[in-house]
Amino acid sequence: MVHSDLVVELRNVRKTFGPALAVDDLSFSVAEGEIVGLLGANGAGKTTSIHMLLGLITPSAGTINIFGKDLERHRIDILQQANFASAYQFLPWNLKVWENLFVFSEIYRVKNGKKKINELLDMFELSHMRDRITGALSAGEQTRLNLCKSLLNDPRLLLLDEPTASLDPDQADKVRKIIASLQRETGMTVINTSHNMIDVHELCGRILFMQKGRIIAEGGADEIMQRYGSESLEDVFIRIARTPIVEKLESELAKN
Amino acid sequence: MIKFGFVCARNTFRAMDVFFWPVMDLLVWGFLSVYMLKVSNAVPALITMLIGATIMWNVLMRAQQLISVSFLDDLWSRNLLNIFAAPIRVSEYVTAAYLMGFIQAVLVILVLSVLANIFYSFNLFSIGLPLAFLFANLLLMGWSLGLVTTALILRWGPPAEALAWAIPFLVQPVCAVFYPVSVLPLWLQPVAYWVPAAHVFEGMRQILQTGHLDQSRLWCALGLNILYMVIAALVFRHLFQEARQRGYLAKYGT
């Protein structure tokens, strides 16, 4: 049964790469308008999960529904309404800033593409760089350019992979505010993986802590901090990362 | 296509790369032919055959390379994820590369024909209408090779990128570009007849020598090309699915 207000629904998703288990029996759903944070140490399965949501990696088992449709069968239709940005992904270095955005506005069939590009460049304070070659931008500027790309089609679902990883605190704060404000205006759904606890605390209404491909804790930031008796998410993160998974699952089971 | 247009419009070296190698080919082979004519009793038709073959070989090579290099461009600039996470069908991506290959092959053949006329008084268009069929068959074979090359790069990643340039030369000996199939060892001749380009080049030499073309050669080349296009599409689809299963798109894209 697929609920109509659920934008994302993963059921028993598993992904193995040869003998390596990347995602293990992952099930979660995200409702329309939610901002959900995927947290976890390196190798926890966050990025693999995001890549599976984009259809770049096929699950070894389980199903993924987005907008109530099976991702494997309706990939193009789904991707038309979704977008993503990653701090580790680049747009072609040999094109100018506006050229890159123009190419993607055509791919996403954006109406009034030029107007939208100008709005986004203004929003992310990149207007003065529109004629600059992308390869000449700093890492932070490229990250903001990726965010511009990710918002070109006014996505219903925005997937962010460490969107503020290469930004200074000032720019990171501005980006968080932009995303929060756009989410309020448009009601878009956001899934955000991050190692930046400020990002997660300020942006995400719900957090999914992952370890070894499984969700081991879930809830609001304050709720999770209270559950672990910690004063900061960073402390929770460290405790989770350093505690063996069996112990954590047993503790979760005991609480439930 | 828009992206490639932007790249070529600004990057003079990139645009020149399209013409540089074919022009160098034409000059070297053309002057070699002239020299051979002077020092030996080579038949005058040899010069036209070598120059015609050089021009037409570039059609196949350009079509093949543009598909593979377009993909490599996205791989090198770590843009693969952006492309394949966008609502773009693989068939659309490949079709765009096919069209760019077609445009590039047309431009190359035009430029080389003009130069051949200037330097060697050779008019490729004297072949007439059959030239279009010869061109189309080489283009189709170039597309098939390009698609298979791209699939192999997708499967084996950056270490396999040299294939983009090596594959045309791997098949060149059995394409009978500069010599007839009959020159090949007996055991290799049946292999050559399974290669569409061999029929094209045999046909081209026949026209240049006799002014007549045995049409069965063209049909044979077309039939083989259709077969190879289907096989190339199946190989690409299989390896693309495997790349999604094994996570290669994500791995090579970041």
Short mmCIF file of C-alpha atoms in Angstrom, two decimals:
data_model
loop_
_atom_site.label_atom_id
_atom_site.label_comp_id
_atom_site.label_asym_id
_atom_site.label_seq_id
_atom_site.Cartn_x
_atom_site.Cartn_y
_atom_site.Cartn_z
CA MET A 1 0.00 0.00 0.00
CA VAL A 2 1.46 3.37 -1.02
CA HIS A 3 0.33 6.40 0.97
CA SER A 4 -0.36 9.41 -1.22
CA ASP A 5 1.23 11.93 1.18
CA LEU A 6 4.44 9.97 1.31
CA VAL A 7 7.03 11.38 -1.05
CA VAL A 8 9.65 8.74 -0.37
CA GLU A 9 9.11 5.21 0.81
CA LEU A 10 11.85 2.59 1.09
CA ARG A 11 10.92 -0.93 2.06
CA ASN A 12 13.50 -3.53 3.09
CA VAL A 13 16.11 -2.06 0.80
CA ARG A 14 19.40 -3.90 0.75
CA LYS A 15 22.50 -3.17 -1.28
CA THR A 16 25.59 -5.29 -1.52
CA PHE A 17 28.68 -4.69 -3.60
CA GLY A 18 30.17 -8.16 -3.87
CA PRO A 19 30.79 -9.32 -0.31
CA ALA A 20 30.42 -5.79 1.11
CA LEU A 21 27.09 -4.87 2.65
CA ALA A 22 26.39 -1.15 2.07
CA VAL A 23 22.72 -0.91 3.02
CA ASP A 24 20.99 -3.52 5.14
CA ASP A 25 17.20 -3.90 5.25
CA LEU A 26 16.60 -0.16 5.15
CA SER A 27 13.01 0.97 5.56
CA PHE A 28 11.85 4.52 6.07
CA SER A 29 9.42 6.98 4.63
CA VAL A 30 9.38 10.73 4.21
CA ALA A 31 6.17 12.72 4.05
CA GLU A 32 5.52 15.69 1.77
CA GLY A 33 7.16 18.86 3.11
CA GLU A 34 9.47 17.12 5.58
CA ILE A 35 13.16 17.90 5.92
CA VAL A 36 14.88 14.72 6.98
CA GLY A 37 18.53 14.41 7.91
CA LEU A 38 20.51 11.26 7.19
CA LEU A 39 23.35 11.09 9.66
CA GLY A 40 26.12 8.62 10.16
CA ALA A 41 29.84 8.08 10.08
CA ASN A 42 31.73 7.57 6.83
CA GLY A 43 30.63 4.32 5.20
CA ALA A 44 27.32 4.23 7.08
CA GLY A 45 25.38 3.97 3.79
CA LYS A 46 24.06 7.54 3.49
CA THR A 47 25.44 8.34 0.06
CA THR A 48 24.58 4.88 -1.29
CA SER A 49 21.01 5.50 -0.09
CA ILE A 50 20.91 8.89 -1.85
CA HIS A 51 22.30 7.33 -5.03
CA MET A 52 19.64 4.62 -4.87
CA LEU A 53 16.97 7.32 -4.48
CA LEU A 54 18.32 8.92 -7.66
CA GLY A 55 18.27 5.61 -9.54
CA LEU A 56 22.04 5.70 -10.05
CA ILE A 57 22.41 2.47 -8.11
CA THR A 58 19.85 -0.33 -8.21
CA PRO A 59 19.03 -2.00 -4.88
CA SER A 60 19.95 -5.67 -4.48
CA ALA A 61 16.59 -6.20 -2.79
CA GLY A 62 13.58 -4.19 -1.62
CA THR A 63 11.49 -1.47 -3.22
CA ILE A 64 11.75 2.28 -3.53
CA ASN A 65 8.66 4.36 -4.20
CA ILE A 66 8.86 8.09 -4.84
CA PHE A 67 5.74 10.23 -5.31
CA GLY A 68 3.81 6.95 -4.95
CA LYS A 69 5.52 5.46 -8.02
CA ASP A 70 8.02 2.65 -8.33
CA LEU A 71 11.40 4.26 -8.98
CA GLU A 72 12.66 1.54 -11.31
CA ARG A 73 9.64 1.78 -13.61
CA HIS A 74 9.00 5.56 -13.47
CA ARG A 75 12.56 6.84 -13.11
CA ILE A 76 12.38 9.63 -15.69
CA ASP A 77 9.01 10.92 -14.49
CA ILE A 78 10.28 10.95 -10.89
CA LEU A 79 13.60 12.61 -11.71
CA GLN A 80 11.72 15.36 -13.57
CA GLN A 81 10.31 16.40 -10.17
CA ALA A 82 13.44 15.80 -8.12
CA ASN A 83 16.97 17.14 -8.06
CA PHE A 84 20.15 16.84 -6.07
CA ALA A 85 23.32 18.62 -5.08
CA SER A 86 26.49 17.28 -3.59
CA ALA A 87 29.63 18.99 -2.38
CA TYR A 88 31.58 16.26 -4.17
CA GLN A 89 29.93 16.64 -7.54
CA PHE A 90 30.95 19.21 -10.11
CA LEU A 91 29.48 20.81 -13.17
CA PRO A 92 31.65 20.77 -16.32
CA TRP A 93 34.68 22.91 -15.56
CA ASN A 94 35.08 24.14 -19.13
CA LEU A 95 31.68 25.85 -19.36
CA LYS A 96 30.75 29.25 -17.99
CA VAL A 97 28.55 29.41 -14.91
CA TRP A 98 25.43 30.49 -16.84
CA GLU A 99 26.13 27.99 -19.63
CA ASN A 100 26.13 25.11 -17.16
CA LEU A 101 22.85 26.26 -15.67
CA PHE A 102 21.40 26.79 -19.15
CA VAL A 103 22.33 23.24 -20.21
CA PHE A 104 20.61 21.80 -17.13
CA SER A 105 17.60 24.10 -17.47
CA GLU A 106 17.14 22.57 -20.93
CA ILE A 107 17.57 19.01 -19.62
CA TYR A 108 14.98 19.67 -16.89
CA ARG A 109 12.77 21.51 -19.42
CA VAL A 110 12.53 24.58 -17.18
CA LYS A 111 10.08 27.20 -18.43
CA ASN A 112 11.57 30.71 -18.49
CA GLY A 113 14.96 29.12 -17.87
CA LYS A 114 16.95 32.34 -18.23
CA LYS A 115 14.78 34.14 -15.66
CA LYS A 116 15.08 31.22 -13.26
CA ILE A 117 18.87 31.13 -13.71
CA ASN A 118 19.15 34.83 -12.89
CA GLU A 119 16.95 34.43 -9.80
CA LEU A 120 19.04 31.55 -8.49
CA LEU A 121 22.35 33.27 -9.21
CA ASP A 122 21.06 36.28 -7.25
CA MET A 123 19.84 34.08 -4.43
CA PHE A 124 23.23 32.37 -4.02
CA GLU A 125 25.22 35.59 -4.60
CA LEU A 126 26.80 34.32 -7.82
CA SER A 127 25.39 36.87 -10.28
CA HIS A 128 28.74 38.58 -10.73
CA MET A 129 30.25 35.23 -11.72
CA ARG A 130 27.76 34.24 -14.37
CA ASP A 131 30.30 34.69 -17.20
CA ARG A 132 33.15 33.06 -15.35
CA ILE A 133 34.48 29.62 -16.31
CA THR A 134 33.21 27.10 -13.76
CA GLY A 135 36.66 25.57 -13.27
CA ALA A 136 37.90 28.95 -12.01
CA LEU A 137 35.41 29.05 -9.12
CA SER A 138 36.46 28.28 -5.56
CA ALA A 139 35.15 25.08 -3.93
CA GLY A 140 32.56 27.09 -2.01
CA GLU A 141 31.37 28.88 -5.15
CA GLN A 142 31.08 25.56 -7.00
CA THR A 143 29.03 24.18 -4.14
CA ARG A 144 26.65 27.14 -4.40
CA LEU A 145 26.51 26.67 -8.16
CA ASN A 146 25.52 23.03 -7.61
CA LEU A 147 22.76 24.24 -5.32
CA CYS A 148 21.56 26.60 -8.07
CA LYS A 149 21.44 23.60 -10.45
CA SER A 150 19.53 21.58 -7.89
CA LEU A 151 16.79 24.20 -7.62
CA LEU A 152 16.37 24.94 -11.34
CA ASN A 153 13.27 22.79 -11.74
CA ASP A 154 11.59 23.79 -8.43
CA PRO A 155 11.93 20.18 -7.27
CA ARG A 156 9.27 18.52 -5.15
CA LEU A 157 12.05 16.37 -3.72
CA LEU A 158 15.52 17.77 -3.09
CA LEU A 159 18.35 15.39 -2.21
CA LEU A 160 21.38 17.02 -0.65
CA ASP A 161 24.67 15.24 0.01
CA GLU A 162 26.66 17.34 2.48
CA PRO A 163 25.55 20.58 0.86
CA THR A 164 27.59 22.87 3.10
CA ALA A 165 30.76 20.74 3.31
CA SER A 166 33.01 23.27 1.57
CA LEU A 167 31.30 26.48 2.68
CA ASP A 168 32.58 28.93 5.28
CA PRO A 169 30.30 29.41 8.32
CA ASP A 170 28.78 32.60 6.86
CA GLN A 171 27.90 31.02 3.52
CA ALA A 172 26.76 27.79 5.20
CA ASP A 173 24.36 29.81 7.34
CA LYS A 174 23.03 31.66 4.28
CA VAL A 175 22.54 28.39 2.40
CA ARG A 176 20.64 26.85 5.35
CA LYS A 177 18.40 29.89 5.49
CA ILE A 178 17.73 29.77 1.74
CA ILE A 179 16.82 26.08 1.85
CA ALA A 180 14.60 26.54 4.90
CA SER A 181 12.89 29.54 3.33
CA LEU A 182 12.34 27.79 -0.02
CA GLN A 183 10.99 24.76 1.77
CA ARG A 184 8.47 26.96 3.63
CA GLU A 185 7.42 28.71 0.42
CA THR A 186 7.16 25.69 -1.86
CA GLY A 187 6.57 22.82 0.56
CA MET A 188 9.31 20.77 -1.07
CA THR A 189 10.61 17.66 0.64
CA VAL A 190 14.29 17.56 1.50
CA ILE A 191 16.58 14.68 2.41
CA ASN A 192 19.89 15.95 3.63
CA THR A 193 23.00 13.94 4.48
CA SER A 194 25.51 15.85 6.50
CA HIS A 195 28.35 15.67 8.97
CA ASN A 196 27.60 19.24 9.98
CA MET A 197 25.50 19.03 13.13
CA ILE A 198 24.45 22.69 12.86
CA ASP A 199 22.97 21.92 9.43
CA VAL A 200 21.06 19.01 10.79
CA HIS A 201 19.88 20.72 13.97
CA GLU A 202 18.71 23.88 12.20
CA LEU A 203 17.25 22.34 9.08
CA CYS A 204 15.96 18.89 9.79
CA GLY A 205 12.67 18.16 11.51
CA ARG A 206 13.58 14.48 11.75
CA ILE A 207 16.88 12.67 11.85
CA LEU A 208 17.74 9.14 10.80
CA PHE A 209 21.01 7.92 12.29
CA MET A 210 22.62 5.25 10.12
CA GLN A 211 25.34 2.81 10.94
CA LYS A 212 26.56 -0.07 8.78
CA GLY A 213 23.67 0.43 6.40
CA ARG A 214 20.94 0.36 9.04
CA ILE A 215 18.91 2.99 10.82
CA ILE A 216 19.78 2.74 14.48
CA ALA A 217 18.08 5.86 15.83
CA GLU A 218 15.29 8.08 14.58
CA GLY A 219 13.51 11.20 15.82
CA GLY A 220 13.74 14.97 16.21
CA ALA A 221 17.12 16.46 17.17
CA ASP A 222 16.03 17.33 20.72
CA GLU A 223 14.31 13.99 21.17
CA ILE A 224 17.44 12.08 20.15
CA MET A 225 19.68 14.21 22.36
CA GLN A 226 17.33 13.57 25.29
CA ARG A 227 17.24 9.85 24.55
CA TYR A 228 21.02 9.64 24.63
CA GLY A 229 21.35 12.04 27.57
CA SER A 230 23.54 14.33 25.48
CA GLU A 231 23.64 18.08 25.16
CA SER A 232 24.59 18.17 21.52
CA LEU A 233 23.98 16.16 18.37
CA GLU A 234 27.71 15.97 17.90
CA ASP A 235 28.01 14.13 21.18
CA VAL A 236 25.26 11.72 20.10
CA PHE A 237 27.03 11.23 16.77
CA ILE A 238 30.31 10.36 18.48
CA ARG A 239 28.65 8.02 20.96
CA ILE A 240 26.76 6.21 18.21
CA ALA A 241 29.81 5.97 15.99
CA ARG A 242 31.88 4.47 18.81
CA THR A 243 29.30 2.03 20.15
CA PRO A 244 29.04 -1.45 18.62
CA ILE A 245 25.84 -1.84 16.60
CA VAL A 246 24.50 -4.87 18.51
CA GLU A 247 24.58 -2.99 21.78
CA LYS A 248 22.69 -0.09 20.21
CA LEU A 249 20.01 -2.26 18.69
CA GLU A 250 19.49 -4.06 21.98
CA SER A 251 19.22 -0.74 23.78
CA GLU A 252 16.68 0.52 21.20
CA LEU A 253 14.66 -2.69 21.52
CA ALA A 254 14.66 -2.36 25.32
CA LYS A 255 13.33 1.21 25.02
CA ASN A 256 10.54 0.15 22.68
CA MET B 1 24.42 19.03 -27.95
CA ILE B 2 24.11 22.51 -26.47
CA LYS B 3 26.95 21.70 -24.10
CA PHE B 4 29.21 20.54 -26.94
CA GLY B 5 28.33 23.68 -28.88
CA PHE B 6 29.37 25.86 -25.93
CA VAL B 7 32.65 23.96 -25.53
CA CYS B 8 33.59 24.22 -29.22
CA ALA B 9 32.47 27.84 -29.52
CA ARG B 10 34.94 28.97 -26.89
CA ASN B 11 37.69 26.40 -26.92
CA THR B 12 39.55 26.92 -30.19
CA PHE B 13 41.86 23.99 -29.48
CA ARG B 14 38.91 21.68 -28.97
CA ALA B 15 37.28 22.85 -32.19
CA MET B 16 40.58 22.52 -34.04
CA ASP B 17 41.03 19.01 -32.66
CA VAL B 18 38.04 17.98 -34.76
CA PHE B 19 39.87 18.95 -37.95
CA PHE B 20 43.55 18.74 -36.97
CA TRP B 21 44.08 14.97 -37.13
CA PRO B 22 42.04 14.38 -40.30
CA VAL B 23 43.87 17.20 -42.09
CA MET B 24 47.26 15.83 -41.00
CA ASP B 25 46.19 12.37 -42.21
CA LEU B 26 45.18 13.78 -45.56
CA LEU B 27 48.41 15.72 -46.02
CA VAL B 28 50.71 12.82 -45.07
CA TRP B 29 48.91 10.17 -47.12
CA GLY B 30 48.29 12.55 -49.99
CA PHE B 31 51.93 13.60 -50.35
CA LEU B 32 53.07 9.99 -49.92
CA SER B 33 50.81 9.05 -52.83
CA VAL B 34 52.26 11.84 -54.97
CA TYR B 35 55.77 10.67 -54.11
CA MET B 36 54.96 7.05 -54.96
CA LEU B 37 53.59 8.13 -58.31
CA LYS B 38 56.84 9.96 -59.07
CA VAL B 39 59.34 7.29 -58.04
CA SER B 40 57.53 4.18 -59.20
CA ASN B 41 55.17 3.01 -61.86
CA ALA B 42 52.22 3.14 -59.48
CA VAL B 43 48.92 3.45 -61.30
CA PRO B 44 47.54 7.04 -61.21
CA ALA B 45 44.33 5.70 -59.69
CA LEU B 46 46.35 4.81 -56.58
CA ILE B 47 46.56 8.44 -55.54
CA THR B 48 42.82 8.92 -55.76
CA MET B 49 42.17 5.68 -53.91
CA LEU B 50 44.49 6.56 -51.04
CA ILE B 51 43.12 10.08 -50.71
CA GLY B 52 39.51 8.90 -50.94
CA ALA B 53 40.21 6.22 -48.34
CA THR B 54 41.85 8.72 -45.99
CA ILE B 55 38.85 11.04 -46.16
CA MET B 56 36.27 8.29 -45.74
CA TRP B 57 38.15 6.57 -42.89
CA ASN B 58 37.85 9.80 -40.94
CA VAL B 59 34.07 9.61 -41.21
CA LEU B 60 34.07 6.32 -39.30
CA MET B 61 36.66 7.45 -36.79
CA ARG B 62 34.98 10.80 -36.03
CA ALA B 63 31.58 9.17 -35.52
CA GLN B 64 33.08 6.57 -33.18
CA GLN B 65 35.23 8.97 -31.20
CA LEU B 66 32.65 11.64 -30.67
CA ILE B 67 30.36 9.23 -28.82
CA SER B 68 33.14 7.89 -26.60
CA VAL B 69 34.80 11.24 -26.00
CA SER B 70 31.47 12.92 -25.11
CA PHE B 71 31.07 10.30 -22.40
CA LEU B 72 34.70 10.70 -21.29
CA ASP B 73 34.15 14.46 -21.09
CA ASP B 74 31.40 13.92 -18.53
CA LEU B 75 33.56 11.37 -16.72
CA TRP B 76 36.58 13.67 -16.54
CA SER B 77 34.57 16.67 -15.37
CA ARG B 78 32.81 14.53 -12.74
CA ASN B 79 29.50 15.40 -14.33
CA LEU B 80 28.24 11.84 -14.84
CA LEU B 81 26.08 11.89 -11.73
CA ASN B 82 24.46 15.18 -12.69
CA ILE B 83 23.65 13.77 -16.12
CA PHE B 84 22.32 10.38 -15.10
CA ALA B 85 20.47 11.76 -12.07
CA ALA B 86 18.64 14.11 -14.45
CA PRO B 87 15.46 13.15 -16.30
CA ILE B 88 17.37 12.14 -19.39
CA ARG B 89 16.96 8.74 -21.00
CA VAL B 90 20.10 6.87 -21.95
CA SER B 91 18.68 6.68 -25.47
CA GLU B 92 18.42 10.51 -25.54
CA TYR B 93 22.01 10.85 -24.34
CA VAL B 94 23.22 8.43 -27.01
CA THR B 95 21.09 10.02 -29.75
CA ALA B 96 22.58 13.44 -28.98
CA ALA B 97 26.08 11.94 -29.31
CA TYR B 98 25.04 10.27 -32.60
CA LEU B 99 23.84 13.61 -33.99
CA MET B 100 27.02 15.37 -32.94
CA GLY B 101 29.01 12.57 -34.58
CA PHE B 102 27.01 13.03 -37.77
CA ILE B 103 27.55 16.81 -37.83
CA GLN B 104 31.25 16.40 -37.14
CA ALA B 105 31.65 13.74 -39.84
CA VAL B 106 29.90 15.99 -42.39
CA LEU B 107 32.14 18.94 -41.48
CA VAL B 108 35.28 16.80 -41.68
CA ILE B 109 34.38 15.33 -45.06
CA LEU B 110 33.64 18.83 -46.43
CA VAL B 111 36.90 20.32 -45.18
CA LEU B 112 38.99 17.36 -46.38
CA SER B 113 37.29 17.35 -49.79
CA VAL B 114 38.12 21.01 -50.30
CA LEU B 115 41.75 20.46 -49.26
CA ALA B 116 42.07 17.35 -51.43
CA ASN B 117 40.81 19.37 -54.36
CA ILE B 118 43.30 22.16 -53.70
CA PHE B 119 46.39 19.99 -53.07
CA TYR B 120 45.79 16.92 -55.23
CA SER B 121 43.06 17.96 -57.68
CA PHE B 122 40.98 15.14 -56.27
CA ASN B 123 37.20 15.64 -56.26
CA LEU B 124 35.56 13.24 -53.83
CA PHE B 125 32.12 14.31 -55.01
CA SER B 126 32.86 12.90 -58.46
CA ILE B 127 31.72 9.61 -56.92
CA GLY B 128 28.20 11.05 -57.10
CA LEU B 129 25.15 9.75 -55.26
CA PRO B 130 26.79 6.50 -54.08
CA LEU B 131 29.04 8.67 -51.90
CA ALA B 132 26.02 9.35 -49.64
CA PHE B 133 25.46 5.59 -49.19
CA LEU B 134 29.13 4.94 -48.52
CA PHE B 135 29.14 7.80 -46.00
CA ALA B 136 25.96 6.54 -44.28
CA ASN B 137 27.38 3.03 -43.88
CA LEU B 138 30.64 4.29 -42.36
CA LEU B 139 28.67 6.56 -40.04
CA LEU B 140 26.54 3.62 -38.87
CA MET B 141 29.60 1.48 -38.22
CA GLY B 142 31.24 4.39 -36.36
CA TRP B 143 28.14 4.74 -34.17
CA SER B 144 28.13 1.02 -33.32
CA LEU B 145 31.81 1.05 -32.43
CA GLY B 146 31.33 4.25 -30.41
CA LEU B 147 28.50 2.73 -28.41
CA VAL B 148 30.44 -0.45 -27.65
CA THR B 149 33.54 1.57 -26.72
CA THR B 150 31.46 3.70 -24.33
CA ALA B 151 29.92 0.57 -22.79
CA LEU B 152 33.39 -0.87 -22.19
CA ILE B 153 34.57 2.38 -20.57
CA LEU B 154 31.44 2.35 -18.41
CA ARG B 155 32.28 -1.22 -17.34
CA TRP B 156 36.00 -0.81 -16.72
CA GLY B 157 36.13 2.89 -15.92
CA PRO B 158 38.96 5.40 -16.47
CA PRO B 159 41.66 2.70 -17.03
CA ALA B 160 39.79 1.75 -20.22
CA GLU B 161 39.61 5.28 -21.62
CA ALA B 162 42.41 4.59 -24.13
CA LEU B 163 39.89 2.37 -25.95
CA ALA B 164 38.20 5.53 -27.24
CA TRP B 165 41.20 6.06 -29.52
CA ALA B 166 42.38 2.45 -29.91
CA ILE B 167 39.20 0.70 -31.07
CA PRO B 168 39.13 2.15 -34.64
CA PHE B 169 42.73 1.07 -35.17
CA LEU B 170 41.95 -2.38 -33.78
CA VAL B 171 39.47 -2.96 -36.60
CA GLN B 172 41.30 -0.96 -39.27
CA PRO B 173 43.36 -3.89 -40.68
CA VAL B 174 40.17 -5.80 -41.55
CA CYS B 175 38.38 -2.69 -42.84
CA ALA B 176 40.53 -2.84 -45.99
CA VAL B 177 40.81 0.95 -45.96
CA PHE B 178 43.95 1.34 -48.05
CA TYR B 179 44.16 -2.06 -49.77
CA PRO B 180 41.71 -4.61 -51.16
CA VAL B 181 40.47 -7.53 -49.06
CA SER B 182 42.29 -9.88 -51.43
CA VAL B 183 45.61 -8.65 -50.01
CA LEU B 184 44.75 -10.05 -46.58
CA PRO B 185 45.84 -13.61 -45.67
CA LEU B 186 43.27 -16.16 -46.78
CA TRP B 187 42.18 -16.95 -43.23
CA LEU B 188 41.51 -13.25 -42.53
CA GLN B 189 39.48 -12.54 -45.65
CA PRO B 190 36.20 -14.09 -44.36
CA VAL B 191 36.58 -11.93 -41.23
CA ALA B 192 36.89 -8.79 -43.37
CA TYR B 193 33.66 -9.63 -45.19
CA TRP B 194 31.86 -9.45 -41.83
CA VAL B 195 33.05 -5.85 -41.47
CA PRO B 196 30.73 -3.25 -43.10
CA ALA B 197 33.60 -0.83 -43.74
CA ALA B 198 35.42 -3.44 -45.87
CA HIS B 199 32.45 -3.50 -48.26
CA VAL B 200 32.35 0.30 -48.28
CA PHE B 201 36.04 0.70 -49.13
CA GLU B 202 35.92 -2.07 -51.72
CA GLY B 203 32.93 -0.27 -53.25
CA MET B 204 34.71 3.07 -53.20
CA ARG B 205 37.75 1.66 -54.98
CA GLN B 206 35.48 0.02 -57.54
CA ILE B 207 33.79 3.34 -58.34
CA LEU B 208 37.06 5.25 -58.53
CA GLN B 209 38.55 2.63 -60.88
CA THR B 210 35.58 1.72 -63.07
CA GLY B 211 32.95 4.38 -62.38
CA HIS B 212 30.59 1.56 -61.49
CA LEU B 213 29.43 0.23 -58.09
CA ASP B 214 28.22 -3.27 -57.38
CA GLN B 215 25.18 -2.40 -55.27
CA SER B 216 25.25 -5.73 -53.45
CA ARG B 217 28.25 -4.37 -51.53
CA LEU B 218 26.15 -1.51 -50.15
CA TRP B 219 23.29 -3.80 -49.16
CA CYS B 220 25.71 -6.18 -47.53
CA ALA B 221 27.26 -3.32 -45.54
CA LEU B 222 23.83 -2.01 -44.56
CA GLY B 223 22.64 -5.44 -43.39
CA LEU B 224 25.76 -5.93 -41.28
CA ASN B 225 25.44 -2.41 -39.87
CA ILE B 226 21.85 -3.02 -38.77
CA LEU B 227 22.95 -6.26 -37.11
CA TYR B 228 25.84 -4.53 -35.32
CA MET B 229 23.69 -1.56 -34.25
CA VAL B 230 21.31 -3.99 -32.53
CA ILE B 231 24.18 -5.90 -30.91
CA ALA B 232 25.85 -2.63 -29.79
CA ALA B 233 22.57 -1.39 -28.26
CA LEU B 234 22.12 -4.68 -26.38
CA VAL B 235 25.72 -4.67 -25.13
CA PHE B 236 25.37 -1.05 -24.00
CA ARG B 237 22.05 -1.70 -22.25
CA HIS B 238 23.46 -4.74 -20.47
CA LEU B 239 26.64 -2.98 -19.31
CA PHE B 240 24.71 0.16 -18.31
CA GLN B 241 22.40 -1.94 -16.10
CA GLU B 242 25.45 -3.68 -14.68
CA ALA B 243 27.03 -0.28 -13.98
CA ARG B 244 23.91 0.70 -12.00
CA GLN B 245 23.95 -2.57 -10.09
CA ARG B 246 27.63 -2.41 -9.25
CA GLY B 247 27.56 1.31 -8.51
CA TYR B 248 30.02 2.26 -11.27
CA LEU B 249 28.05 5.37 -12.28
CA ALA B 250 28.37 6.70 -8.75
CA LYS B 251 31.96 5.48 -8.38
CA TYR B 252 33.29 6.99 -11.60
CA GLY B 253 31.08 10.05 -11.29
CA THR B 254 32.63 11.34 -8.06
#
